[in-house]
Coordinates of C-alpha atoms and ligand atoms in Angstrom, one line a residue:
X11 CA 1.1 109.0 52.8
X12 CA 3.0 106.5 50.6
X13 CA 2.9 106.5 46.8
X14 CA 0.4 103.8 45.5
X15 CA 2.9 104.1 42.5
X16 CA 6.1 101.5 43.6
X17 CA 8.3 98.7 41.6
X18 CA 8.1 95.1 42.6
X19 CA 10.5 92.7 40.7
X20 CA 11.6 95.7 38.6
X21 CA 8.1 97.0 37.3
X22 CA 6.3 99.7 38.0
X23 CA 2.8 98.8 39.9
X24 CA -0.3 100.7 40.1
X25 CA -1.8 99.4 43.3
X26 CA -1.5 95.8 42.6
X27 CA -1.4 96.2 38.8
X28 CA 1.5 96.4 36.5
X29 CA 1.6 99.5 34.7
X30 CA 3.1 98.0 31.5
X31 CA -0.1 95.9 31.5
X32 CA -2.2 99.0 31.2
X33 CA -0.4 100.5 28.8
X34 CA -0.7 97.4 26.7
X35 CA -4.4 97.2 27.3
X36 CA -5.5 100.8 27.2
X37 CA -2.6 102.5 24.9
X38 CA -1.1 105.4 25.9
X39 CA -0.5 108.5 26.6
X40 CA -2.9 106.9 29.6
X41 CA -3.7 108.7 33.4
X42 CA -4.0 105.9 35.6
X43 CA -5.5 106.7 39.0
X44 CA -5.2 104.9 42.7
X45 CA -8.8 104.6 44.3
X46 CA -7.3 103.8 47.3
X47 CA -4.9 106.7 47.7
X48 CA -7.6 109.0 46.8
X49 CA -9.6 107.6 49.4
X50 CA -7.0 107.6 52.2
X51 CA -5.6 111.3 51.3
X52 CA -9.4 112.2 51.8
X53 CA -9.8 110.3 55.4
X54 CA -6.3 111.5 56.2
X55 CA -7.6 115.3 56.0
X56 CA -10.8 114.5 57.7
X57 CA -9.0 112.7 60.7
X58 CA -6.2 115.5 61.0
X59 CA -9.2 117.9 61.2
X60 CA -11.6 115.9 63.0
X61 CA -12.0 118.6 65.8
X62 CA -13.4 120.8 63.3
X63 CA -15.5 118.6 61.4
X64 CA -15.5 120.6 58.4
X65 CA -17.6 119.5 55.1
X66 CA -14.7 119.0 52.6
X67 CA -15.7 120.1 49.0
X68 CA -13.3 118.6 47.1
X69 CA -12.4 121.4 44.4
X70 CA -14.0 119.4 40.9
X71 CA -11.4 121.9 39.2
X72 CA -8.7 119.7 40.0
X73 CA -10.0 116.5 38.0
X74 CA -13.6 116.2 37.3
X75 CA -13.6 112.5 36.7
X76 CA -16.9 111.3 37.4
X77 CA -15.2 107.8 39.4
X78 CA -12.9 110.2 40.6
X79 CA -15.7 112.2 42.4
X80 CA -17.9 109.2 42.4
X81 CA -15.0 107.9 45.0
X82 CA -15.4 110.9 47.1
X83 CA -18.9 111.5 47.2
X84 CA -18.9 108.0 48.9
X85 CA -16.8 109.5 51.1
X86 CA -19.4 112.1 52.1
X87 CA -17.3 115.1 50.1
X88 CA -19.1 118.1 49.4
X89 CA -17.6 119.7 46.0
X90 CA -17.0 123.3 45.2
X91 CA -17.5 124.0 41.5
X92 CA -16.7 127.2 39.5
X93 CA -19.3 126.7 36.1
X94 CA -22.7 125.3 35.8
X95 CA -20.6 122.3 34.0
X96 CA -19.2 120.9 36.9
X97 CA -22.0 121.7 39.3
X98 CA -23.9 119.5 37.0
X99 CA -20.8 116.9 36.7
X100 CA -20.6 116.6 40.5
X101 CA -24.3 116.1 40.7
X102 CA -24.4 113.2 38.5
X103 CA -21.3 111.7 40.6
X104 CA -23.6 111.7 43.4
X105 CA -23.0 114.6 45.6
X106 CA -25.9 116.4 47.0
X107 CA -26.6 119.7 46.2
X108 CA -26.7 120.5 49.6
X109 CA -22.9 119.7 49.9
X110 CA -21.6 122.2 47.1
X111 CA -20.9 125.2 47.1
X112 CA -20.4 127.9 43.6
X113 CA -17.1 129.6 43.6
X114 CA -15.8 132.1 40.2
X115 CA -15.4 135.3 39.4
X116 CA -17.6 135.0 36.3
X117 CA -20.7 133.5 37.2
X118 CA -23.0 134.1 34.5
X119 CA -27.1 134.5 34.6
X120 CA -27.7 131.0 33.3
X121 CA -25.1 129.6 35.6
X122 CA -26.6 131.1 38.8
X123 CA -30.3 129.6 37.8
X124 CA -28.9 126.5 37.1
X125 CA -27.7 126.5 40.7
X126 CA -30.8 127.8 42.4
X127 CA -32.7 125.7 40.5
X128 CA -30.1 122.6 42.2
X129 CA -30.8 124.4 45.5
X130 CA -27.2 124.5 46.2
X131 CA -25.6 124.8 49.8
X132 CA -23.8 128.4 48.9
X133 CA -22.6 130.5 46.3
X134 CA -19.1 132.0 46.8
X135 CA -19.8 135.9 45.9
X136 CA -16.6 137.8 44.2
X137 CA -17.9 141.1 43.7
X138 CA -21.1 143.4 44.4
X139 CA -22.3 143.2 40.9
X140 CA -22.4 139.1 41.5
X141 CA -24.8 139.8 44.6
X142 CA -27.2 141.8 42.8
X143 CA -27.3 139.4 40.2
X144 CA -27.4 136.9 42.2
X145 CA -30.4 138.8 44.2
X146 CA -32.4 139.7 40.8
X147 CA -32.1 136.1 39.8
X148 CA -33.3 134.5 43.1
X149 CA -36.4 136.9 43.1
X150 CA -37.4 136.1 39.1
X151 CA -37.1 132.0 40.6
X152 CA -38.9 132.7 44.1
X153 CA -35.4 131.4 45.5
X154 CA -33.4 132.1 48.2
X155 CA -29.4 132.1 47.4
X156 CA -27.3 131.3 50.1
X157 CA -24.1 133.6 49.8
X158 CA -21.1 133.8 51.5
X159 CA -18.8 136.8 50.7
X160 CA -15.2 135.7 49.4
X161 CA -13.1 137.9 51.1
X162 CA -9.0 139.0 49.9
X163 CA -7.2 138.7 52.8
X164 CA -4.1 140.2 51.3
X165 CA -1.1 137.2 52.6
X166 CA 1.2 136.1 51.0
X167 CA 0.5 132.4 50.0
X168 CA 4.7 132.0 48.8
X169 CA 3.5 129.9 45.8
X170 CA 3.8 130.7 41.9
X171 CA 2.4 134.1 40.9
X172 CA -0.6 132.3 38.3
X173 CA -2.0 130.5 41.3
X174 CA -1.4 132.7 43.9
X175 CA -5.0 134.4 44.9
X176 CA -5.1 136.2 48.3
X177 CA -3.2 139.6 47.4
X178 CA -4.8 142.5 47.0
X179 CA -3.5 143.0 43.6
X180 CA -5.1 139.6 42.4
X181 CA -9.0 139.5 40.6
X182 CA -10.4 137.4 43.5
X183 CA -12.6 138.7 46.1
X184 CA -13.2 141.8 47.8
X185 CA -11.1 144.2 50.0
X186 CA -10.9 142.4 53.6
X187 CA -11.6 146.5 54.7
X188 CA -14.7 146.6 52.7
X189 CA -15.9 143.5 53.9
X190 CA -18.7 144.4 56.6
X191 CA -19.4 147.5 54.3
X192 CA -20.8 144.9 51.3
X193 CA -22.4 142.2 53.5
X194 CA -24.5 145.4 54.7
X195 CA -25.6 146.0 51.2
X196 CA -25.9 142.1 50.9
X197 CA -28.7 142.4 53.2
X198 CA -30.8 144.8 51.9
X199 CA -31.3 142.8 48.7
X200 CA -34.1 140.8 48.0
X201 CA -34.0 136.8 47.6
X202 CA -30.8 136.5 49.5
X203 CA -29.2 135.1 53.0
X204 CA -26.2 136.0 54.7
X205 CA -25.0 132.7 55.0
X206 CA -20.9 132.5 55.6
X207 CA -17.6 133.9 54.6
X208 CA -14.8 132.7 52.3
X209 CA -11.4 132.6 51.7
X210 CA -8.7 130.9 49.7
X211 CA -5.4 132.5 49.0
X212 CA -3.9 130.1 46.6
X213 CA -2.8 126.7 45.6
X214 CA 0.3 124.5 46.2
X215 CA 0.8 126.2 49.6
X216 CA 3.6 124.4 51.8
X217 CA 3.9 126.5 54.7
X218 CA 0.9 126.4 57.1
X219 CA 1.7 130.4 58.1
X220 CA 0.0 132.2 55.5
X221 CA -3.1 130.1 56.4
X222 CA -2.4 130.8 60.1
X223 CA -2.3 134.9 58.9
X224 CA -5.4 134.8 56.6
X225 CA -7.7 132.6 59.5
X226 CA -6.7 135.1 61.7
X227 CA -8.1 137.8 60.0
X228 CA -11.2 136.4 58.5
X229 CA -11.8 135.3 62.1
X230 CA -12.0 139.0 63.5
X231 CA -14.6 140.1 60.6
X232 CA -16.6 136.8 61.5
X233 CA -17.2 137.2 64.7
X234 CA -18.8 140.5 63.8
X235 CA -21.1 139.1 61.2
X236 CA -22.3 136.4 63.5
X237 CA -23.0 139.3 66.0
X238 CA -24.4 141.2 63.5
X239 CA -26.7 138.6 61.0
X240 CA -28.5 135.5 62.9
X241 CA -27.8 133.8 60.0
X242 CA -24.1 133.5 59.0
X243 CA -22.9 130.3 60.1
X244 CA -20.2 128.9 57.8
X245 CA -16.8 129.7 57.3
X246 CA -15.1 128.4 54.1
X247 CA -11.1 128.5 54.2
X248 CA -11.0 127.1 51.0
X249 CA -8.3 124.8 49.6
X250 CA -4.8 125.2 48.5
X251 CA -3.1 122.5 50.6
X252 CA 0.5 121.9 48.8
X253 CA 1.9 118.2 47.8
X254 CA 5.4 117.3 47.0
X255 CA 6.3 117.1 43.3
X256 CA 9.8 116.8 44.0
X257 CA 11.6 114.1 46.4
X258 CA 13.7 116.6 48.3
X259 CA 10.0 118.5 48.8
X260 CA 8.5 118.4 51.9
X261 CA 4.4 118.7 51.7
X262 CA 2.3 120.5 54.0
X263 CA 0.8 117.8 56.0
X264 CA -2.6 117.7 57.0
X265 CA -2.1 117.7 60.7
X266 CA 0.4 120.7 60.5
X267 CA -2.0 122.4 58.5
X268 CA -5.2 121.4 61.1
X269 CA -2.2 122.3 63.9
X270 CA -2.3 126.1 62.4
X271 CA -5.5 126.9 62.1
X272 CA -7.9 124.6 63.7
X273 CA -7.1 126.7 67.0
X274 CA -7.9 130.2 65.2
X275 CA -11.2 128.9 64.3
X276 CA -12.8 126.2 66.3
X277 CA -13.8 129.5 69.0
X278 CA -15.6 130.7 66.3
X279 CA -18.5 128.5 66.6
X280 CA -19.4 128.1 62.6
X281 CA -19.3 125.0 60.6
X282 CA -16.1 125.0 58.5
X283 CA -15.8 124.2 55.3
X284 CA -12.7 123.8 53.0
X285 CA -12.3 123.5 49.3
X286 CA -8.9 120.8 48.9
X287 CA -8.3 119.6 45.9
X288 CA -4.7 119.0 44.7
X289 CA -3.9 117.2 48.3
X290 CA -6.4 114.8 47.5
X291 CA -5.4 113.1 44.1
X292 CA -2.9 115.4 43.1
X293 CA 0.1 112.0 43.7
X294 CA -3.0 109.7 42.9
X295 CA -2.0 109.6 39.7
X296 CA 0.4 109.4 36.9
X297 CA 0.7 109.8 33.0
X298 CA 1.7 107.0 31.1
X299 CA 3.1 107.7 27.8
X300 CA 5.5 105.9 25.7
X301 CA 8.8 106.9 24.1
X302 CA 8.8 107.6 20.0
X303 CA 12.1 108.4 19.4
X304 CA 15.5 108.9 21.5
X305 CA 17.1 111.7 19.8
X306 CA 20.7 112.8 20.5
X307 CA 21.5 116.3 20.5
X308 CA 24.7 117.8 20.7
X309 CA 25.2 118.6 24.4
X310 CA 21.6 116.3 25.7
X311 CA 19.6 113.7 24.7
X312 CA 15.6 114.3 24.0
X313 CA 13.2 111.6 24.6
X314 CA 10.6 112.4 22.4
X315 CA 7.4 111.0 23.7
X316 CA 3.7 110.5 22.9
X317 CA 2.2 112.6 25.8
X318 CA 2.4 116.2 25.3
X319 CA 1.2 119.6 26.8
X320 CA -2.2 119.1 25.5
X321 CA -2.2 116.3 28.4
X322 CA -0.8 118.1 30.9
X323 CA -0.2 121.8 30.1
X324 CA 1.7 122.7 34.0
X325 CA 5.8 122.5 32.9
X326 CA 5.0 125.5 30.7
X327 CA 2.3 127.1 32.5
X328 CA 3.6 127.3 35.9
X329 CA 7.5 126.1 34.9
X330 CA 6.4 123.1 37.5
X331 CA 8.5 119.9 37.9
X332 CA 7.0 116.8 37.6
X333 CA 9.4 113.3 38.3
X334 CA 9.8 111.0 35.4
X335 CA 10.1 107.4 36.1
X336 CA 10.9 104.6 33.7
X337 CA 7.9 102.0 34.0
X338 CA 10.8 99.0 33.7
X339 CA 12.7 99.7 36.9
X340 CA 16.0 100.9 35.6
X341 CA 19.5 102.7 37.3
X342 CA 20.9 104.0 34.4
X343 CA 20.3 108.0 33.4
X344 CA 20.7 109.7 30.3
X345 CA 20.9 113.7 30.5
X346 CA 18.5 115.9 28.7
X347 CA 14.8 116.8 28.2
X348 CA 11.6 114.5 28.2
X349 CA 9.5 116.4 25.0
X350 CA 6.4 116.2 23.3
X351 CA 5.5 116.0 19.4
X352 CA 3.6 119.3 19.8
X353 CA 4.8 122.4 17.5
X354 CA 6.3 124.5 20.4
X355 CA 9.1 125.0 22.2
X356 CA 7.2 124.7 25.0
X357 CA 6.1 121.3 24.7
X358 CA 8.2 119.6 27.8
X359 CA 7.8 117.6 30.9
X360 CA 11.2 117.6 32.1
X361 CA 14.1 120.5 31.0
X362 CA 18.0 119.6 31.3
X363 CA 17.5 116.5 33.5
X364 CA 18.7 113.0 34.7
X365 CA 16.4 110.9 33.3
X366 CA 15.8 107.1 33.3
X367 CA 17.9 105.6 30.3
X368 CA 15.0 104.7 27.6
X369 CA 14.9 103.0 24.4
X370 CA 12.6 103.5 21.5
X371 CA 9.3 101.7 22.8
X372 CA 9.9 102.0 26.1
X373 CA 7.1 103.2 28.4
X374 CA 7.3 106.7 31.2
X375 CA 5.5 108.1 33.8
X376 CA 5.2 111.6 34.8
X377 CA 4.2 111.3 38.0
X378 CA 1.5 114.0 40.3
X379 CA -0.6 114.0 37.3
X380 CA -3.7 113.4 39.0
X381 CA -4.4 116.8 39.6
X382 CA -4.8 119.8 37.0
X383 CA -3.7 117.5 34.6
X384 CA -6.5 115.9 32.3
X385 CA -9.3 118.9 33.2
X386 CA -6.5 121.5 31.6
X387 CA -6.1 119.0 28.3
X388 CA -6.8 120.3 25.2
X389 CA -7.1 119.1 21.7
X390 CA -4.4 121.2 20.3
X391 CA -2.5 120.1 17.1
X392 CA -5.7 118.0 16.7
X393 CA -4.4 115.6 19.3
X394 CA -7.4 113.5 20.9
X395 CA -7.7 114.1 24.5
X396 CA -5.9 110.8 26.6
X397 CA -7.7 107.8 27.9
X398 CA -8.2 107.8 32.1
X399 CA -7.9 104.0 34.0
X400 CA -8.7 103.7 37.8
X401 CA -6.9 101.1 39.8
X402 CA -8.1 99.4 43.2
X403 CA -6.0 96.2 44.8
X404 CA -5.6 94.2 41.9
X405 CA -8.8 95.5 39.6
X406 CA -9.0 98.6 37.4
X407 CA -11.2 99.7 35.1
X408 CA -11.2 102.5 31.9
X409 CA -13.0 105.5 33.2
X410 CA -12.8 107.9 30.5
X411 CA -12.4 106.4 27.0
X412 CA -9.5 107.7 24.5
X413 CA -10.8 110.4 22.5
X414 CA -11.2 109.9 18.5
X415 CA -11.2 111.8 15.5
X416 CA -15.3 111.8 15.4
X417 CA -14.8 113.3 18.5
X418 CA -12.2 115.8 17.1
X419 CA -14.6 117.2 14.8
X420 CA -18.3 117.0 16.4
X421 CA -19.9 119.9 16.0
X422 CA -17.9 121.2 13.4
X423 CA -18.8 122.1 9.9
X424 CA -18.3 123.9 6.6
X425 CA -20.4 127.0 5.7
X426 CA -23.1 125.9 2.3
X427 CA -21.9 129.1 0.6
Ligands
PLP25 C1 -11.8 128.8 45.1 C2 -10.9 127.7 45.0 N1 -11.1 126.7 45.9 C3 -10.3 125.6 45.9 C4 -9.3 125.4 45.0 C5 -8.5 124.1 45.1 O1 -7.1 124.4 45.4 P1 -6.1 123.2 45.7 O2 -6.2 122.2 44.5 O3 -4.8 123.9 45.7 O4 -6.5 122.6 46.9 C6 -9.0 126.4 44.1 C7 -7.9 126.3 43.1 O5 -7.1 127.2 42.9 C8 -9.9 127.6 44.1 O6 -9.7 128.5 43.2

């Protein structure tokens, strides 16, 4: 799919809007997002996997955006959520509750009302105590919960350790041996229905094989639920689909992806549902930010911008590389590190680096931000969280507003005494 990010006359362009312009309008450090390319990466996996016709439920994790999801919803995207918080978000973006489902280790009492109370397609259960509060909650409401076991295949997804969640040794899930042993227990308990099984093994995955392993497993262990429970029906493979951060990358397409595991599971016979997130707007969008000061060291230059890892926290966390692009269009390269103001060492987008040649005033982009970007941000060093733009053709539109200091401090006070 190609980048809705591209220069023409040597500017950058949103879509059909200059990014400079944006910047000017909406100050910066700015996400600006591509309505379009969300929208096509969404049809794109829906078309590569049109022989399953799964219900996508776009992972709200991965940027909660209300137009973002509004987009999808539109689309006819389920979501899967992982709080009562983003259940409620996705709700109020317009997608039924009979499209999500609850994933999350932690689910606590409240959370699990909230979501019978919605009537919500399926909760995502990560351990046996989770089914028995799930259970004892259901009977206090007179509800039924709709659970489908998330199961540990133990592959290995090949992706960075923090986002890596199929092993055996990760929190996630149960033991794929155990599996029959606690959907037996499942259906003794009151106020619940065996209603699927689910999997996902990690995040940023570009190499369809682990899939191809897991699906193969989960299959077997299907097929003997839906011998052994009239109602299981849904298989969730969850998400995980890897995009290219780097131009030498090559992404995991959707087809090669659909290519792998579409023939494990289509003799199943369940609906399928998947949990994508990342592949969707992950390269829909990009943080603007501005350069402060050019500072040269002794062996590098730093560009010191106005973005920092409050905005997008995944350098450090994950040591994940993200391009930097100058908005004007420019060959020229300096070598050194793109930083941010914030008090750490850690505060970087780019490490030891050919970067664009900038001035003082002159505007960046650190591109993939559109995904674990902005839900990650954090106020940290009492920095107000960025303002969010979306861009369709030539129109675009603020969609989250710049945070301010009243916002800084709401809720906050000093003891009387
Ligand atoms: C349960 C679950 N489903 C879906 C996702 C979305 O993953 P991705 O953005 O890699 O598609 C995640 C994220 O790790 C997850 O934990």
């Amino acid at each position: 799919m190609s980048s809705p990010f591209s220069y023409r006359g040597g500017q950058l362009f949103a879509e059909d809007v200059a990014v400079a312009s944006l910047a000017e309008q909406y100050g910066t450090p700015l996400f600006v997002y591509s309505r379009s390319h969300i929208r096509n990466q969404f049809r794109a996996l829906a078309a590569a996997l049109s022989d399953l016709k799964p219900l996508i439920c776009y992972a709200v994790k991965v940027n909660s955006n209300a137009a973002v999801m509004a987009t999808l919803a539109a689309e006819g995207a389920g979501a899967d959520v992982v709080s009562a918080g983003e259940l409620l978000r996705a709700r109020r973006a317009g997608i039924p509750a009979n499209r999500i489902s609850f994933a999350g280790v932690g689910k606590t009492e409240a959370e699990i009302e909230v979501a019978l109370k919605e009537d919500i397609l399926l909760f995502t259960v990560e351990s046996e105590p989770e089914l028995d509060r799930i259970s004892s909650c259901a009977t206090r409401l007179g509800r039924t919960g709709r659970i489908a076991i998330r199961v540990n295949p133990d592959v290995d997804p090949k992706t960075h350790k923090y986002i890596s969640t199929g092993k055996k040794e990760n929190k996630f899930g149960v033991d794929i041996q155990r599996a029959l042993q606690i959907y037996e227990r499942a259906a003794q308990l009151p106020g619940l229905e065996i209603a699927g099984l689910h999997m996902h093994i990690g995040s940023q995955i570009l190499d369809a094989q682990p899939y191809a392993e897991a699906a193969e497993k989960v299959a077997r262990v299907c097929s003997e639920l839906k011998a052994r429970y009239p109602t299981f029906r849904m298989l969730d493979i969850g998400g995980g689909i890897g995009i290219q951060y780097r131009p030498d990358q090559a992404p995991l397409l959707p087809t090669t992806f659909a290519s792998a595991v579409a023939p494990i599971l289509k003799p199943l016979g369940v609906q399928i549902l998947m949990e994508p997130g990342r592949v969707i707007v992950g390269n829909a969008g990009v943080l603007v930010t501005r350069v402060q000061y050019v500072k040269r060291g002794p062996s590098k230059q730093f560009l010191i911008v106005d973005a920092a890892m409050n905005d997008l926290i995944r350098p450090p966390l994950y040591q994940a590389h993200h391009e930097i692009g100058a908005v004007r269009e420019t060959s020229k390269t300096v070598f050194g590190d793109v930083v941010g103001p914030i008090c750490e060492s850690g505060d970087f987008f780019a490490l030891d680096r050919d970067l664009p040649a900038a001035q003082q005033g002159d505007l960046l982009v650190v591109h993939s931000a559109g995904a674990y970007a902005y839900t990650m941000a954090s106020n940290y060093n009492s920095r107000p969280r960025a303002a969010e733009v979306m861009v369709e053709g030539a129109r675009h539109e603020l969609v989250r507003e710049r945070e301010t200091f009243d916002d800084l401090v709401r809720g906050e006070h000093i003891p009387h005494w």
